[in-house]
């Protein structure tokens, strides 16, 4: 029988109150709190915390606190990913982000989902992974919903709500986010 953590990562219904998952969230929140309390001159301490917090990519991520996540261990970051102030990543499922991708301030990435059935919603949830390619720029205040894939070299306009996949090499914006044009320059 699968443990709740494995069900969560597989996108199946799981119990978010499972003691192992609660402990993992507490660990991540404590690390985020430590990260967010660092000062600009404490770059080595930030790097140490990020190595401990992030599943993959803590060595090169450029993080401008404050930053918040559910687990951190489900984040797979490429080279030199940048998160500006006040970003939130709810990573109950894997969030993979390619090399040199930039996030403006207050970007939010969500993987958790909740059943429509209220009784079921009281005790279980599930998630869908998010995948973001390389060289993507996500404008400030954008929200990326569960299960979305954003292709490499795409630009997402500020304040967009990304509800479905965005192909490579396009500018997309709005609520809901839609492709505006191909990027040709």
PDB file of C-alpha atoms in Angstrom:
ATOM      1  CA  UNK A   1       0.000   0.000   0.000  1.00  0.00           C
ATOM      2  CA  UNK A   2       1.304   3.458  -0.936  1.00  0.00           C
ATOM      3  CA  UNK A   3       2.224   5.974   1.720  1.00  0.00           C
ATOM      4  CA  UNK A   4       0.388   9.304   1.632  1.00  0.00           C
ATOM      5  CA  UNK A   5       3.501  11.108   0.345  1.00  0.00           C
ATOM      6  CA  UNK A   6       3.704   8.821  -2.685  1.00  0.00           C
ATOM      7  CA  UNK A   7      -0.010   9.247  -3.398  1.00  0.00           C
ATOM      8  CA  UNK A   8       0.503  13.026  -3.223  1.00  0.00           C
ATOM      9  CA  UNK A   9       3.423  12.959  -5.656  1.00  0.00           C
ATOM     10  CA  UNK A  10       1.499  10.645  -8.015  1.00  0.00           C
ATOM     11  CA  UNK A  11      -1.444  13.079  -8.195  1.00  0.00           C
ATOM     12  CA  UNK A  12      -3.807  10.742  -6.352  1.00  0.00           C
ATOM     13  CA  UNK A  13      -6.142  11.600  -3.485  1.00  0.00           C
ATOM     14  CA  UNK A  14      -4.137  11.734  -0.251  1.00  0.00           C
ATOM     15  CA  UNK A  15      -4.545  12.774   3.382  1.00  0.00           C
ATOM     16  CA  UNK A  16      -2.810  16.149   3.901  1.00  0.00           C
ATOM     17  CA  UNK A  17      -2.969  15.572   7.674  1.00  0.00           C
ATOM     18  CA  UNK A  18      -0.688  12.538   7.463  1.00  0.00           C
ATOM     19  CA  UNK A  19       2.015  13.061  10.150  1.00  0.00           C
ATOM     20  CA  UNK A  20       4.887  12.615   7.651  1.00  0.00           C
ATOM     21  CA  UNK A  21       3.427  15.321   5.384  1.00  0.00           C
ATOM     22  CA  UNK A  22       2.688  17.661   8.288  1.00  0.00           C
ATOM     23  CA  UNK A  23       6.304  17.309   9.472  1.00  0.00           C
ATOM     24  CA  UNK A  24       7.619  17.980   5.957  1.00  0.00           C
ATOM     25  CA  UNK A  25       5.520  21.165   5.678  1.00  0.00           C
ATOM     26  CA  UNK A  26       6.706  22.350   9.088  1.00  0.00           C
ATOM     27  CA  UNK A  27      10.313  21.765   7.997  1.00  0.00           C
ATOM     28  CA  UNK A  28       9.801  23.778   4.794  1.00  0.00           C
ATOM     29  CA  UNK A  29       8.019  26.617   6.586  1.00  0.00           C
ATOM     30  CA  UNK A  30      10.774  26.828   9.187  1.00  0.00           C
ATOM     31  CA  UNK A  31      13.386  26.971   6.421  1.00  0.00           C
ATOM     32  CA  UNK A  32      11.384  29.644   4.567  1.00  0.00           C
ATOM     33  CA  UNK A  33      11.121  31.654   7.768  1.00  0.00           C
ATOM     34  CA  UNK A  34      14.904  31.407   8.241  1.00  0.00           C
ATOM     35  CA  UNK A  35      15.486  32.393   4.598  1.00  0.00           C
ATOM     36  CA  UNK A  36      13.097  35.315   4.870  1.00  0.00           C
ATOM     37  CA  UNK A  37      14.874  36.572   7.999  1.00  0.00           C
ATOM     38  CA  UNK A  38      18.257  36.834   6.269  1.00  0.00           C
ATOM     39  CA  UNK A  39      19.744  40.172   5.315  1.00  0.00           C
ATOM     40  CA  UNK A  40      21.261  41.041   1.918  1.00  0.00           C
ATOM     41  CA  UNK A  41      24.802  40.639   3.267  1.00  0.00           C
ATOM     42  CA  UNK A  42      24.093  37.054   4.335  1.00  0.00           C
ATOM     43  CA  UNK A  43      24.323  35.464   0.883  1.00  0.00           C
ATOM     44  CA  UNK A  44      26.224  32.402   2.119  1.00  0.00           C
ATOM     45  CA  UNK A  45      23.509  31.698   4.717  1.00  0.00           C
ATOM     46  CA  UNK A  46      20.796  32.092   2.065  1.00  0.00           C
ATOM     47  CA  UNK A  47      22.616  29.625  -0.187  1.00  0.00           C
ATOM     48  CA  UNK A  48      22.937  27.118   2.687  1.00  0.00           C
ATOM     49  CA  UNK A  49      19.195  27.351   3.419  1.00  0.00           C
ATOM     50  CA  UNK A  50      18.261  27.058  -0.261  1.00  0.00           C
ATOM     51  CA  UNK A  51      20.410  23.923  -0.640  1.00  0.00           C
ATOM     52  CA  UNK A  52      18.507  22.397   2.269  1.00  0.00           C
ATOM     53  CA  UNK A  53      15.067  23.610   1.145  1.00  0.00           C
ATOM     54  CA  UNK A  54      15.009  22.976  -2.611  1.00  0.00           C
ATOM     55  CA  UNK A  55      14.946  19.440  -4.033  1.00  0.00           C
ATOM     56  CA  UNK A  56      17.167  20.283  -7.035  1.00  0.00           C
ATOM     57  CA  UNK A  57      18.792  23.593  -7.960  1.00  0.00           C
ATOM     58  CA  UNK A  58      19.451  25.161  -4.576  1.00  0.00           C
ATOM     59  CA  UNK A  59      23.072  25.751  -5.575  1.00  0.00           C
ATOM     60  CA  UNK A  60      22.286  28.288  -8.318  1.00  0.00           C
ATOM     61  CA  UNK A  61      18.787  29.641  -7.665  1.00  0.00           C
ATOM     62  CA  UNK A  62      18.655  33.404  -7.122  1.00  0.00           C
ATOM     63  CA  UNK A  63      15.976  34.008  -4.507  1.00  0.00           C
ATOM     64  CA  UNK A  64      14.879  37.425  -3.309  1.00  0.00           C
ATOM     65  CA  UNK A  65      13.045  36.902  -0.002  1.00  0.00           C
ATOM     66  CA  UNK A  66      10.369  36.663   1.100  1.00  0.00           C
ATOM     67  CA  UNK A  67       9.622  33.285  -0.466  1.00  0.00           C
ATOM     68  CA  UNK A  68       7.108  30.630   0.592  1.00  0.00           C
ATOM     69  CA  UNK A  69       6.542  26.988  -0.369  1.00  0.00           C
ATOM     70  CA  UNK A  70       4.765  23.905   0.960  1.00  0.00           C
ATOM     71  CA  UNK A  71       7.591  21.349   0.794  1.00  0.00           C
ATOM     72  CA  UNK A  72      10.515  22.679  -1.253  1.00  0.00           C
ATOM     73  CA  UNK A  73      11.719  19.133  -1.901  1.00  0.00           C
ATOM     74  CA  UNK A  74       9.318  18.914  -4.862  1.00  0.00           C
ATOM     75  CA  UNK A  75      11.012  21.845  -6.627  1.00  0.00           C
ATOM     76  CA  UNK A  76      13.373  20.957  -9.489  1.00  0.00           C
ATOM     77  CA  UNK A  77      15.104  24.109 -10.656  1.00  0.00           C
ATOM     78  CA  UNK A  78      17.469  24.510 -13.584  1.00  0.00           C
ATOM     79  CA  UNK A  79      20.515  26.780 -13.643  1.00  0.00           C
ATOM     80  CA  UNK A  80      20.120  30.377 -12.414  1.00  0.00           C
ATOM     81  CA  UNK A  81      16.346  30.429 -11.888  1.00  0.00           C
ATOM     82  CA  UNK A  82      15.333  33.795 -10.377  1.00  0.00           C
ATOM     83  CA  UNK A  83      12.451  34.426  -7.965  1.00  0.00           C
ATOM     84  CA  UNK A  84      11.753  38.076  -7.156  1.00  0.00           C
ATOM     85  CA  UNK A  85      10.130  39.284  -3.909  1.00  0.00           C
ATOM     86  CA  UNK A  86       7.105  37.518  -2.421  1.00  0.00           C
ATOM     87  CA  UNK A  87       6.783  34.441  -4.644  1.00  0.00           C
ATOM     88  CA  UNK A  88       4.737  31.429  -3.500  1.00  0.00           C
ATOM     89  CA  UNK A  89       5.112  27.852  -4.766  1.00  0.00           C
ATOM     90  CA  UNK A  90       2.603  25.301  -3.465  1.00  0.00           C
ATOM     91  CA  UNK A  91       4.527  22.182  -4.420  1.00  0.00           C
ATOM     92  CA  UNK A  92       2.460  19.169  -3.379  1.00  0.00           C
ATOM     93  CA  UNK A  93       3.410  17.760  -6.791  1.00  0.00           C
ATOM     94  CA  UNK A  94       6.606  18.292  -8.730  1.00  0.00           C
ATOM     95  CA  UNK A  95       7.299  21.794 -10.021  1.00  0.00           C
ATOM     96  CA  UNK A  96      10.043  21.677 -12.646  1.00  0.00           C
ATOM     97  CA  UNK A  97      11.537  24.923 -13.920  1.00  0.00           C
ATOM     98  CA  UNK A  98      14.144  25.168 -16.679  1.00  0.00           C
ATOM     99  CA  UNK A  99      17.398  27.101 -16.861  1.00  0.00           C
ATOM    100  CA  UNK A 100      17.463  30.914 -16.719  1.00  0.00           C
ATOM    101  CA  UNK A 101      13.748  31.314 -16.022  1.00  0.00           C
ATOM    102  CA  UNK A 102      12.700  34.550 -14.307  1.00  0.00           C
ATOM    103  CA  UNK A 103       9.730  35.180 -11.998  1.00  0.00           C
ATOM    104  CA  UNK A 104       8.570  38.715 -11.238  1.00  0.00           C
ATOM    105  CA  UNK A 105       7.389  39.716  -7.780  1.00  0.00           C
ATOM    106  CA  UNK A 106       4.379  37.976  -6.237  1.00  0.00           C
ATOM    107  CA  UNK A 107       4.206  35.148  -8.792  1.00  0.00           C
ATOM    108  CA  UNK A 108       2.284  32.164  -7.478  1.00  0.00           C
ATOM    109  CA  UNK A 109       2.581  28.566  -8.683  1.00  0.00           C
ATOM    110  CA  UNK A 110      -0.077  26.118  -7.500  1.00  0.00           C
ATOM    111  CA  UNK A 111      -0.093  22.318  -7.771  1.00  0.00           C
ATOM    112  CA  UNK A 112      -2.796  21.396  -5.161  1.00  0.00           C
ATOM    113  CA  UNK A 113      -6.344  20.545  -6.195  1.00  0.00           C
ATOM    114  CA  UNK A 114      -9.422  19.864  -4.069  1.00  0.00           C
ATOM    115  CA  UNK A 115     -12.336  17.547  -4.864  1.00  0.00           C
ATOM    116  CA  UNK A 116     -15.660  19.172  -5.792  1.00  0.00           C
ATOM    117  CA  UNK A 117     -17.383  16.764  -3.407  1.00  0.00           C
ATOM    118  CA  UNK A 118     -17.500  18.659  -0.074  1.00  0.00           C
ATOM    119  CA  UNK A 119     -17.419  15.554   2.121  1.00  0.00           C
ATOM    120  CA  UNK A 120     -14.359  14.188   0.334  1.00  0.00           C
ATOM    121  CA  UNK A 121     -12.739  17.645   0.382  1.00  0.00           C
ATOM    122  CA  UNK A 122     -12.828  17.612   4.214  1.00  0.00           C
ATOM    123  CA  UNK A 123     -10.236  14.837   4.392  1.00  0.00           C
ATOM    124  CA  UNK A 124      -8.389  14.499   1.075  1.00  0.00           C
ATOM    125  CA  UNK A 125      -6.844  16.522  -1.719  1.00  0.00           C
ATOM    126  CA  UNK A 126      -4.708  15.827  -4.775  1.00  0.00           C
ATOM    127  CA  UNK A 127      -2.375  17.697  -7.076  1.00  0.00           C
ATOM    128  CA  UNK A 128      -1.146  18.110 -10.618  1.00  0.00           C
ATOM    129  CA  UNK A 129       2.497  18.888 -11.489  1.00  0.00           C
ATOM    130  CA  UNK A 130       3.593  22.129 -13.153  1.00  0.00           C
ATOM    131  CA  UNK A 131       6.341  22.309 -15.775  1.00  0.00           C
ATOM    132  CA  UNK A 132       7.979  25.543 -16.922  1.00  0.00           C
ATOM    133  CA  UNK A 133      10.632  25.516 -19.635  1.00  0.00           C
ATOM    134  CA  UNK A 134      13.951  27.326 -19.930  1.00  0.00           C
ATOM    135  CA  UNK A 135      14.378  31.052 -20.590  1.00  0.00           C
ATOM    136  CA  UNK A 136      10.790  31.826 -19.551  1.00  0.00           C
ATOM    137  CA  UNK A 137       9.855  35.209 -18.082  1.00  0.00           C
ATOM    138  CA  UNK A 138       6.765  35.273 -15.861  1.00  0.00           C
ATOM    139  CA  UNK A 139       5.588  38.809 -15.105  1.00  0.00           C
ATOM    140  CA  UNK A 140       4.755  40.018 -11.610  1.00  0.00           C
ATOM    141  CA  UNK A 141       1.553  38.859  -9.979  1.00  0.00           C
ATOM    142  CA  UNK A 142       0.938  36.004 -12.424  1.00  0.00           C
ATOM    143  CA  UNK A 143      -0.742  32.858 -11.120  1.00  0.00           C
ATOM    144  CA  UNK A 144       0.083  29.459 -12.629  1.00  0.00           C
ATOM    145  CA  UNK A 145      -2.567  26.820 -11.942  1.00  0.00           C
ATOM    146  CA  UNK A 146      -2.136  23.058 -11.368  1.00  0.00           C
ATOM    147  CA  UNK A 147      -1.231  20.860 -14.312  1.00  0.00           C
ATOM    148  CA  UNK A 148       0.001  23.673 -16.556  1.00  0.00           C
ATOM    149  CA  UNK A 149       3.011  23.413 -18.863  1.00  0.00           C
ATOM    150  CA  UNK A 150       4.711  26.605 -20.064  1.00  0.00           C
ATOM    151  CA  UNK A 151       7.070  26.135 -22.998  1.00  0.00           C
ATOM    152  CA  UNK A 152      10.631  27.425 -23.255  1.00  0.00           C
ATOM    153  CA  UNK A 153      11.241  31.065 -24.242  1.00  0.00           C
ATOM    154  CA  UNK A 154       7.626  32.006 -23.453  1.00  0.00           C
ATOM    155  CA  UNK A 155       6.767  35.317 -21.801  1.00  0.00           C
ATOM    156  CA  UNK A 156       3.761  35.485 -19.473  1.00  0.00           C
ATOM    157  CA  UNK A 157       2.293  38.961 -18.946  1.00  0.00           C
ATOM    158  CA  UNK A 158       2.032  40.480 -15.487  1.00  0.00           C
ATOM    159  CA  UNK A 159      -1.151  39.607 -13.628  1.00  0.00           C
ATOM    160  CA  UNK A 160      -2.024  36.693 -15.914  1.00  0.00           C
ATOM    161  CA  UNK A 161      -3.859  33.617 -14.672  1.00  0.00           C
ATOM    162  CA  UNK A 162      -2.394  30.656 -16.554  1.00  0.00           C
ATOM    163  CA  UNK A 163      -5.135  28.016 -16.711  1.00  0.00           C
ATOM    164  CA  UNK A 164      -3.844  25.907 -19.624  1.00  0.00           C
ATOM    165  CA  UNK A 165      -0.628  25.052 -21.433  1.00  0.00           C
ATOM    166  CA  UNK A 166       1.380  27.771 -23.184  1.00  0.00           C
ATOM    167  CA  UNK A 167       3.577  26.737 -26.171  1.00  0.00           C
ATOM    168  CA  UNK A 168       7.257  27.560 -26.688  1.00  0.00           C
ATOM    169  CA  UNK A 169       8.270  31.023 -27.869  1.00  0.00           C
ATOM    170  CA  UNK A 170       5.057  33.003 -27.413  1.00  0.00           C
ATOM    171  CA  UNK A 171       3.847  36.012 -25.460  1.00  0.00           C
ATOM    172  CA  UNK A 172       0.722  35.083 -23.504  1.00  0.00           C
ATOM    173  CA  UNK A 173      -1.312  37.244 -21.122  1.00  0.00           C
ATOM    174  CA  UNK A 174      -4.694  37.828 -19.552  1.00  0.00           C
ATOM    175  CA  UNK A 175      -7.254  36.163 -17.334  1.00  0.00           C
ATOM    176  CA  UNK A 176      -7.520  33.518 -18.468  1.00  0.00           C
ATOM    177  CA  UNK A 177      -4.081  33.666 -20.046  1.00  0.00           C
ATOM    178  CA  UNK A 178      -4.096  33.236 -23.831  1.00  0.00           C
ATOM    179  CA  UNK A 179      -1.473  33.450 -26.553  1.00  0.00           C
ATOM    180  CA  UNK A 180      -1.192  37.017 -27.865  1.00  0.00           C
ATOM    181  CA  UNK A 181       1.551  36.515 -30.448  1.00  0.00           C
ATOM    182  CA  UNK A 182       4.645  34.561 -31.370  1.00  0.00           C
ATOM    183  CA  UNK A 183       7.945  36.043 -30.195  1.00  0.00           C
ATOM    184  CA  UNK A 184       9.985  36.749 -33.307  1.00  0.00           C
ATOM    185  CA  UNK A 185      12.698  39.161 -32.104  1.00  0.00           C
TER     186      UNK A 185
END
